PDB file of C-alpha atoms in Angstrom:
ATOM      1  CA  MET A  24       0.000   0.000   0.000  1.00 63.00           C
ATOM      2  CA  GLU A  25       1.560   3.260  -1.141  1.00 80.00           C
ATOM      3  CA  ILE A  26       0.075   6.319   0.538  1.00 86.00           C
ATOM      4  CA  GLU A  27       0.201   9.556  -1.452  1.00 86.00           C
ATOM      5  CA  PHE A  28      -0.392  13.082  -0.234  1.00 85.00           C
ATOM      6  CA  ARG A  29      -1.722  16.242  -1.846  1.00 86.00           C
ATOM      7  CA  VAL A  30      -2.101  19.861  -0.797  1.00 82.00           C
ATOM      8  CA  PHE A  31      -4.409  22.287  -2.598  1.00 76.00           C
ATOM      9  CA  ASP A  32      -3.306  25.909  -2.327  1.00 66.00           C
ATOM     10  CA  SER A  33      -6.769  27.389  -2.668  1.00 57.00           C
ATOM     11  CA  ALA A  34      -8.576  24.903  -0.398  1.00 62.00           C
ATOM     12  CA  GLU A  35     -10.848  26.493   2.193  1.00 76.00           C
ATOM     13  CA  PHE A  36     -10.235  25.830   5.874  1.00 81.00           C
ATOM     14  CA  ARG A  37     -12.290  27.427   8.625  1.00 86.00           C
ATOM     15  CA  VAL A  38     -12.013  27.137  12.392  1.00 90.00           C
ATOM     16  CA  GLY A  39     -15.086  27.780  14.538  1.00 85.00           C
ATOM     17  CA  GLU A  40     -15.191  31.125  16.306  1.00 79.00           C
ATOM     18  CA  ASP A  41     -16.676  29.646  19.466  1.00 76.00           C
ATOM     19  CA  ASP A  42     -14.856  27.501  21.987  1.00 76.00           C
ATOM     20  CA  ASP A  43     -16.366  24.245  20.771  1.00 83.00           C
ATOM     21  CA  GLY A  44     -13.218  23.372  18.786  1.00 90.00           C
ATOM     22  CA  THR A  45     -14.975  22.711  15.488  1.00 93.00           C
ATOM     23  CA  PHE A  46     -13.455  23.095  12.028  1.00 93.00           C
ATOM     24  CA  GLU A  47     -14.402  22.412   8.422  1.00 92.00           C
ATOM     25  CA  GLY A  48     -12.662  22.597   5.112  1.00 90.00           C
ATOM     26  CA  ILE A  49     -12.066  21.327   1.600  1.00 90.00           C
ATOM     27  CA  ALA A  50      -9.430  18.620   1.710  1.00 89.00           C
ATOM     28  CA  CYS A  51      -9.389  17.844  -2.012  1.00 90.00           C
ATOM     29  CA  GLN A  52     -10.600  19.740  -5.092  1.00 90.00           C
ATOM     30  CA  TYR A  53     -11.797  18.012  -8.252  1.00 92.00           C
ATOM     31  CA  GLY A  54     -11.061  18.951 -11.824  1.00 91.00           C
ATOM     32  CA  LYS A  55      -7.998  21.066 -10.991  1.00 87.00           C
ATOM     33  CA  LYS A  56      -4.415  20.075 -11.756  1.00 84.00           C
ATOM     34  CA  ASP A  57      -2.296  20.125  -8.603  1.00 79.00           C
ATOM     35  CA  SER A  58       1.436  20.746  -8.172  1.00 71.00           C
ATOM     36  CA  TYR A  59       2.107  17.069  -8.897  1.00 77.00           C
ATOM     37  CA  GLY A  60       0.471  17.422 -12.303  1.00 82.00           C
ATOM     38  CA  THR A  61      -2.375  15.141 -11.255  1.00 88.00           C
ATOM     39  CA  THR A  62      -6.122  15.773 -11.374  1.00 93.00           C
ATOM     40  CA  PHE A  63      -8.752  14.288  -9.067  1.00 94.00           C
ATOM     41  CA  HIS A  64     -12.019  13.517 -10.824  1.00 95.00           C
ATOM     42  CA  PRO A  65     -15.537  13.831  -9.352  1.00 95.00           C
ATOM     43  CA  GLY A  66     -16.570  10.638  -7.588  1.00 95.00           C
ATOM     44  CA  VAL A  67     -12.968   9.674  -6.851  1.00 95.00           C
ATOM     45  CA  PHE A  68     -13.763   8.800  -3.216  1.00 95.00           C
ATOM     46  CA  ARG A  69     -17.238   7.423  -3.887  1.00 91.00           C
ATOM     47  CA  ARG A  70     -16.265   3.963  -2.660  1.00 89.00           C
ATOM     48  CA  GLY A  71     -13.329   5.048  -0.549  1.00 91.00           C
ATOM     49  CA  ILE A  72     -14.857   6.911   2.394  1.00 93.00           C
ATOM     50  CA  ASP A  73     -15.724   5.277   5.699  1.00 88.00           C
ATOM     51  CA  ARG A  74     -18.926   6.408   7.385  1.00 86.00           C
ATOM     52  CA  GLY A  75     -17.214   6.619  10.745  1.00 90.00           C
ATOM     53  CA  ALA A  76     -14.809   9.219  12.085  1.00 94.00           C
ATOM     54  CA  TYR A  77     -11.224   9.573  10.916  1.00 96.00           C
ATOM     55  CA  ALA A  78      -8.268  10.672  12.994  1.00 94.00           C
ATOM     56  CA  TYR A  79      -7.262  14.248  12.203  1.00 95.00           C
ATOM     57  CA  LEU A  80      -3.451  14.354  12.257  1.00 94.00           C
ATOM     58  CA  PHE A  81      -0.694  16.931  12.406  1.00 93.00           C
ATOM     59  CA  MET A  82       1.917  16.713   9.632  1.00 89.00           C
ATOM     60  CA  HIS A  83       0.741  13.193   8.677  1.00 88.00           C
ATOM     61  CA  SER A  84       2.085  11.699  11.906  1.00 89.00           C
ATOM     62  CA  PRO A  85      -0.018   8.788  13.214  1.00 89.00           C
ATOM     63  CA  PHE A  86       1.573   9.493  16.591  1.00 90.00           C
ATOM     64  CA  ASP A  87       0.234  13.052  16.654  1.00 90.00           C
ATOM     65  CA  PRO A  88      -3.580  13.048  16.391  1.00 94.00           C
ATOM     66  CA  ILE A  89      -5.177  16.411  17.099  1.00 96.00           C
ATOM     67  CA  GLY A  90      -8.857  15.655  16.557  1.00 96.00           C
ATOM     68  CA  THR A  91     -11.406  13.704  14.536  1.00 97.00           C
ATOM     69  CA  PHE A  92     -13.395  14.431  11.383  1.00 96.00           C
ATOM     70  CA  ARG A  93     -15.953  12.973   9.003  1.00 96.00           C
ATOM     71  CA  ALA A  94     -15.674  13.224   5.240  1.00 96.00           C
ATOM     72  CA  GLU A  95     -18.296  13.778   2.567  1.00 95.00           C
ATOM     73  CA  GLU A  96     -17.824  13.799  -1.175  1.00 93.00           C
ATOM     74  CA  ARG A  97     -19.552  16.696  -2.915  1.00 92.00           C
ATOM     75  CA  ASP A  98     -19.866  17.700  -6.562  1.00 89.00           C
ATOM     76  CA  ASN A  99     -16.475  19.347  -6.929  1.00 90.00           C
ATOM     77  CA  HIS A 100     -14.587  18.620  -3.717  1.00 92.00           C
ATOM     78  CA  LEU A 101     -14.065  16.430  -0.664  1.00 93.00           C
ATOM     79  CA  HIS A 102     -15.528  18.207   2.355  1.00 93.00           C
ATOM     80  CA  ILE A 103     -14.475  17.476   5.930  1.00 94.00           C
ATOM     81  CA  GLY A 104     -15.897  18.652   9.235  1.00 94.00           C
ATOM     82  CA  GLY A 105     -14.664  17.804  12.700  1.00 95.00           C
ATOM     83  CA  ARG A 106     -13.563  18.814  16.137  1.00 95.00           C
ATOM     84  CA  TYR A 107     -10.190  19.352  17.776  1.00 96.00           C
ATOM     85  CA  ASP A 108      -9.331  17.162  20.752  1.00 96.00           C
ATOM     86  CA  ASP A 109      -9.489  18.926  24.098  1.00 94.00           C
ATOM     87  CA  THR A 110      -5.810  18.211  24.665  1.00 95.00           C
ATOM     88  CA  ALA A 111      -2.714  20.379  24.691  1.00 95.00           C
ATOM     89  CA  ARG A 112      -1.861  19.300  21.122  1.00 95.00           C
ATOM     90  CA  GLY A 113      -5.405  19.820  19.932  1.00 95.00           C
ATOM     91  CA  ARG A 114      -5.608  23.294  21.438  1.00 94.00           C
ATOM     92  CA  ASP A 115      -2.181  24.206  20.045  1.00 95.00           C
ATOM     93  CA  ALA A 116      -3.182  23.068  16.550  1.00 94.00           C
ATOM     94  CA  ARG A 117      -6.359  25.148  16.752  1.00 93.00           C
ATOM     95  CA  VAL A 118      -4.348  28.233  17.724  1.00 93.00           C
ATOM     96  CA  MET A 119      -1.912  27.659  14.860  1.00 92.00           C
ATOM     97  CA  ALA A 120      -4.781  27.265  12.406  1.00 90.00           C
ATOM     98  CA  ARG A 121      -6.224  30.584  13.512  1.00 89.00           C
ATOM     99  CA  SER A 122      -2.883  32.416  13.437  1.00 89.00           C
ATOM    100  CA  GLY A 123      -2.044  31.131   9.964  1.00 85.00           C
ATOM    101  CA  SER A 124       1.184  29.357  10.897  1.00 88.00           C
ATOM    102  CA  ALA A 125      -0.448  25.973  10.257  1.00 86.00           C
ATOM    103  CA  ARG A 126      -3.688  26.312   8.363  1.00 81.00           C
ATOM    104  CA  GLU A 127      -3.175  24.161   5.283  1.00 85.00           C
ATOM    105  CA  LEU A 128      -4.837  20.788   4.760  1.00 88.00           C
ATOM    106  CA  SER A 129      -3.162  17.781   3.179  1.00 88.00           C
ATOM    107  CA  VAL A 130      -5.066  14.666   2.175  1.00 90.00           C
ATOM    108  CA  GLY A 131      -3.561  11.176   2.452  1.00 91.00           C
ATOM    109  CA  PHE A 132      -4.975   8.519   0.144  1.00 92.00           C
ATOM    110  CA  VAL A 133      -4.302   5.218  -1.612  1.00 92.00           C
ATOM    111  CA  ARG A 134      -5.087   4.932  -5.305  1.00 92.00           C
ATOM    112  CA  THR A 135      -7.424   2.104  -6.304  1.00 94.00           C
ATOM    113  CA  ASP A 136      -7.636   2.852 -10.032  1.00 94.00           C
ATOM    114  CA  LEU A 137      -4.231   1.684 -11.217  1.00 91.00           C
ATOM    115  CA  PRO A 138      -3.551  -1.535 -13.141  1.00 91.00           C
ATOM    116  CA  ASP A 139      -0.667  -3.818 -12.277  1.00 89.00           C
ATOM    117  CA  TRP A 140       2.641  -1.961 -12.558  1.00 86.00           C
ATOM    118  CA  LYS A 141       3.815  -4.243 -15.365  1.00 91.00           C
ATOM    119  CA  LYS A 142       0.817  -3.235 -17.470  1.00 92.00           C
ATOM    120  CA  LEU A 143       1.638   0.401 -16.767  1.00 90.00           C
ATOM    121  CA  ALA A 144       5.255  -0.168 -17.726  1.00 91.00           C
ATOM    122  CA  GLU A 145       4.270  -1.564 -21.111  1.00 91.00           C
ATOM    123  CA  MET A 146       1.955   1.349 -21.963  1.00 91.00           C
ATOM    124  CA  SER A 147       2.928   4.085 -24.399  1.00 90.00           C
ATOM    125  CA  ASP A 148       4.145   7.314 -22.817  1.00 88.00           C
ATOM    126  CA  GLU A 149       0.854   9.027 -23.634  1.00 91.00           C
ATOM    127  CA  ASP A 150      -1.345   6.295 -22.154  1.00 93.00           C
ATOM    128  CA  ARG A 151       0.821   5.950 -19.062  1.00 91.00           C
ATOM    129  CA  ASP A 152       0.796   9.687 -18.384  1.00 90.00           C
ATOM    130  CA  ASP A 153      -2.982   9.785 -18.768  1.00 93.00           C
ATOM    131  CA  THR A 154      -3.402   6.901 -16.321  1.00 93.00           C
ATOM    132  CA  LEU A 155      -0.982   8.240 -13.716  1.00 91.00           C
ATOM    133  CA  ASN A 156      -2.056  11.874 -13.909  1.00 92.00           C
ATOM    134  CA  ASN A 157      -5.826  11.313 -13.647  1.00 95.00           C
ATOM    135  CA  ILE A 158      -7.004   9.971 -10.296  1.00 95.00           C
ATOM    136  CA  ARG A 159     -10.438   8.445 -10.743  1.00 95.00           C
ATOM    137  CA  SER A 160     -10.718   6.148  -7.727  1.00 96.00           C
ATOM    138  CA  ALA A 161      -8.998   6.302  -4.333  1.00 95.00           C
ATOM    139  CA  ARG A 162      -9.424   5.352  -0.687  1.00 95.00           C
ATOM    140  CA  LEU A 163      -9.195   8.121   1.891  1.00 95.00           C
ATOM    141  CA  VAL A 164      -6.656   7.357   4.626  1.00 93.00           C
ATOM    142  CA  GLU A 165      -6.426  10.588   6.613  1.00 93.00           C
ATOM    143  CA  VAL A 166      -6.352  14.367   6.473  1.00 93.00           C
ATOM    144  CA  SER A 167      -3.659  16.396   8.183  1.00 92.00           C
ATOM    145  CA  GLN A 168      -3.199  19.968   9.232  1.00 90.00           C
ATOM    146  CA  ILE A 169       0.254  21.059   8.100  1.00 88.00           C
ATOM    147  CA  THR A 170       2.438  24.068   8.695  1.00 84.00           C
ATOM    148  CA  ALA A 171       2.390  26.796   6.077  1.00 73.00           C
ATOM    149  CA  ARG A 172       4.398  26.070   2.914  1.00 64.00           C
ATOM    150  CA  MET A 173       5.348  22.571   4.093  1.00 58.00           C
ATOM    151  CA  ALA A 174       3.652  20.586   1.317  1.00 52.00           C
ATOM    152  CA  ALA A 175       5.355  17.473  -0.002  1.00 40.00           C
ATOM    153  CA  VAL A 176       7.850  17.990  -2.801  1.00 34.00           C
ATOM    154  CA  PRO A 177       6.008  17.641  -6.135  1.00 36.00           C
ATOM    155  CA  GLY A 178       6.574  14.267  -7.729  1.00 32.00           C
ATOM    156  CA  SER A 179       7.794  12.448  -4.636  1.00 30.00           C
ATOM    157  CA  LYS A 180       6.358  10.661  -1.654  1.00 32.00           C
ATOM    158  CA  LEU A 181       6.013  12.728   1.480  1.00 31.00           C
ATOM    159  CA  LYS A 182       9.143  12.540   3.584  1.00 31.00           C
ATOM    160  CA  THR A 183       8.348  13.031   7.251  1.00 32.00           C
ATOM    161  CA  VAL A 184      10.376  15.561   9.194  1.00 30.00           C
ATOM    162  CA  ARG A 185      13.302  13.622  10.617  1.00 30.00           C
ATOM    163  CA  SER A 186      16.052  14.194  13.109  1.00 31.00           C
ATOM    164  CA  ALA A 187      19.620  14.411  11.840  1.00 32.00           C
ATOM    165  CA  LEU A 188      20.175  10.784  12.868  1.00 32.00           C
ATOM    166  CA  GLY A 189      16.962   9.570  11.224  1.00 36.00           C
ATOM    167  CA  ALA A 190      17.911  11.173   7.926  1.00 36.00           C
ATOM    168  CA  LEU A 191      20.899   8.848   7.661  1.00 36.00           C
ATOM    169  CA  TYR A 192      18.621   5.888   7.080  1.00 36.00           C
ATOM    170  CA  THR A 193      16.440   5.101   4.094  1.00 40.00           C
ATOM    171  CA  GLU A 194      13.098   3.360   4.339  1.00 45.00           C
ATOM    172  CA  ALA A 195      13.263  -0.393   3.811  1.00 45.00           C
ATOM    173  CA  GLY A 196      10.581  -2.308   1.957  1.00 59.00           C
ATOM    174  CA  GLU A 197       9.131  -2.735  -1.480  1.00 70.00           C
ATOM    175  CA  PRO A 198      10.019  -0.202  -4.190  1.00 79.00           C
ATOM    176  CA  THR A 199       7.396   2.403  -4.991  1.00 81.00           C
ATOM    177  CA  LEU A 200       5.393   2.317  -8.200  1.00 83.00           C
ATOM    178  CA  ALA A 201       7.512   5.163  -9.587  1.00 83.00           C
ATOM    179  CA  GLU A 202      10.716   3.272  -8.769  1.00 85.00           C
ATOM    180  CA  ARG A 203       9.427   0.117 -10.472  1.00 87.00           C
ATOM    181  CA  LEU A 204       8.476   2.025 -13.623  1.00 88.00           C
ATOM    182  CA  ALA A 205      11.776   3.901 -13.669  1.00 87.00           C
ATOM    183  CA  ALA A 206      13.739   0.633 -13.395  1.00 90.00           C
ATOM    184  CA  TYR A 207      11.708  -0.886 -16.229  1.00 89.00           C
ATOM    185  CA  ASP A 208      12.307   2.140 -18.445  1.00 89.00           C
ATOM    186  CA  ARG A 209      16.046   2.109 -17.793  1.00 88.00           C
ATOM    187  CA  GLU A 210      16.273  -1.626 -18.541  1.00 88.00           C
ATOM    188  CA  HIS A 211      14.481  -1.092 -21.852  1.00 88.00           C
ATOM    189  CA  GLY A 212      16.433   2.020 -22.833  1.00 89.00           C
ATOM    190  CA  ARG A 213      13.399   4.257 -22.423  1.00 87.00           C
ATOM    191  CA  ASP A 214      14.118   7.916 -21.623  1.00 84.00           C
ATOM    192  CA  SER A 215      11.045   8.711 -19.545  1.00 85.00           C
ATOM    193  CA  GLU A 216      10.037  11.575 -17.293  1.00 82.00           C
ATOM    194  CA  ILE A 217       9.347   9.244 -14.390  1.00 84.00           C
ATOM    195  CA  ALA A 218      12.845   7.772 -14.560  1.00 84.00           C
ATOM    196  CA  TYR A 219      14.271  11.299 -14.469  1.00 83.00           C
ATOM    197  CA  ARG A 220      12.161  12.241 -11.423  1.00 81.00           C
ATOM    198  CA  VAL A 221      13.132   9.099  -9.519  1.00 83.00           C
ATOM    199  CA  GLU A 222      16.830   9.750 -10.171  1.00 85.00           C
ATOM    200  CA  GLU A 223      16.489  13.379  -9.019  1.00 84.00           C
ATOM    201  CA  ASP A 224      14.709  12.180  -5.863  1.00 80.00           C
ATOM    202  CA  ARG A 225      17.537   9.697  -5.223  1.00 81.00           C
ATOM    203  CA  LYS A 226      20.128  12.471  -5.557  1.00 86.00           C
ATOM    204  CA  MET A 227      18.165  14.690  -3.175  1.00 83.00           C
ATOM    205  CA  ARG A 228      17.980  11.918  -0.555  1.00 77.00           C
ATOM    206  CA  GLU A 229      21.719  11.364  -0.865  1.00 84.00           C
ATOM    207  CA  ARG A 230      22.416  15.079  -0.391  1.00 85.00           C
ATOM    208  CA  ARG A 231      20.215  15.080   2.715  1.00 78.00           C
ATOM    209  CA  ARG A 232      21.973  11.991   4.048  1.00 79.00           C
ATOM    210  CA  ARG A 233      25.380  13.607   3.603  1.00 84.00           C
ATOM    211  CA  ALA A 234      24.197  16.843   5.208  1.00 82.00           C
ATOM    212  CA  ALA A 235      22.805  14.913   8.182  1.00 76.00           C
ATOM    213  CA  LEU A 236      26.094  13.014   8.551  1.00 80.00           C
ATOM    214  CA  LEU A 237      28.022  16.281   8.463  1.00 80.00           C
ATOM    215  CA  ARG A 238      25.798  17.759  11.173  1.00 75.00           C
ATOM    216  CA  LEU A 239      26.253  14.709  13.389  1.00 73.00           C
ATOM    217  CA  THR A 240      30.002  14.732  12.824  1.00 72.00           C
ATOM    218  CA  THR A 241      30.178  18.415  13.710  1.00 69.00           C
ATOM    219  CA  VAL A 242      28.118  17.952  16.861  1.00 57.00           C
ATOM    220  CA  GLY A 243      30.083  14.865  17.872  1.00 54.00           C
ATOM    221  CA  GLY A 244      33.396  16.652  17.435  1.00 50.00           C
ATOM    222  CA  ALA A 245      32.331  19.814  19.275  1.00 48.00           C
TER     223      ALA A 245
END
């Protein structure tokens, strides 16, 4: 299961004026191309929304819930409404939403409209781009409140904020869909955009790893 994340710059997010801790907002907009170059289509979450409450997170951390919400798919967007927890973290998140320091919403989802990766790999560039860039079916996983201008880097999976030590390690496990497609394209001599993006992401991770090592070395030698 590969969880993806999206932030919509013009999404509405409102916090209740009273002390009841309520909030509501648009977590996902339909028919608009986002910074990843993808477009969500109306009905995308039709079969992917639970009727019960979801955990409302901060910065996509499952260890940092700040409230609960319910989701409803409307004609041109995914609407959420919920309440902050009456905890220190919940109250802090509410204050940050009101001040503007953390008032963006980011939706976490799993795509359910993609064929097997091998079928994608064998598609023409045009057909593959159309399939990858148009999200027609997905399962909602969570919605997070994130700090201003802290959206995930376009074209890559969200990387959680890590300590200097944590940045030295890469995530173990199965390769992502993008990594599988990039490997296939390289093996078949195909100069594709996705292979380029994966290589750039690899270089960025390596630069971060080296920077983290340098910081730890500097601190250790101080």
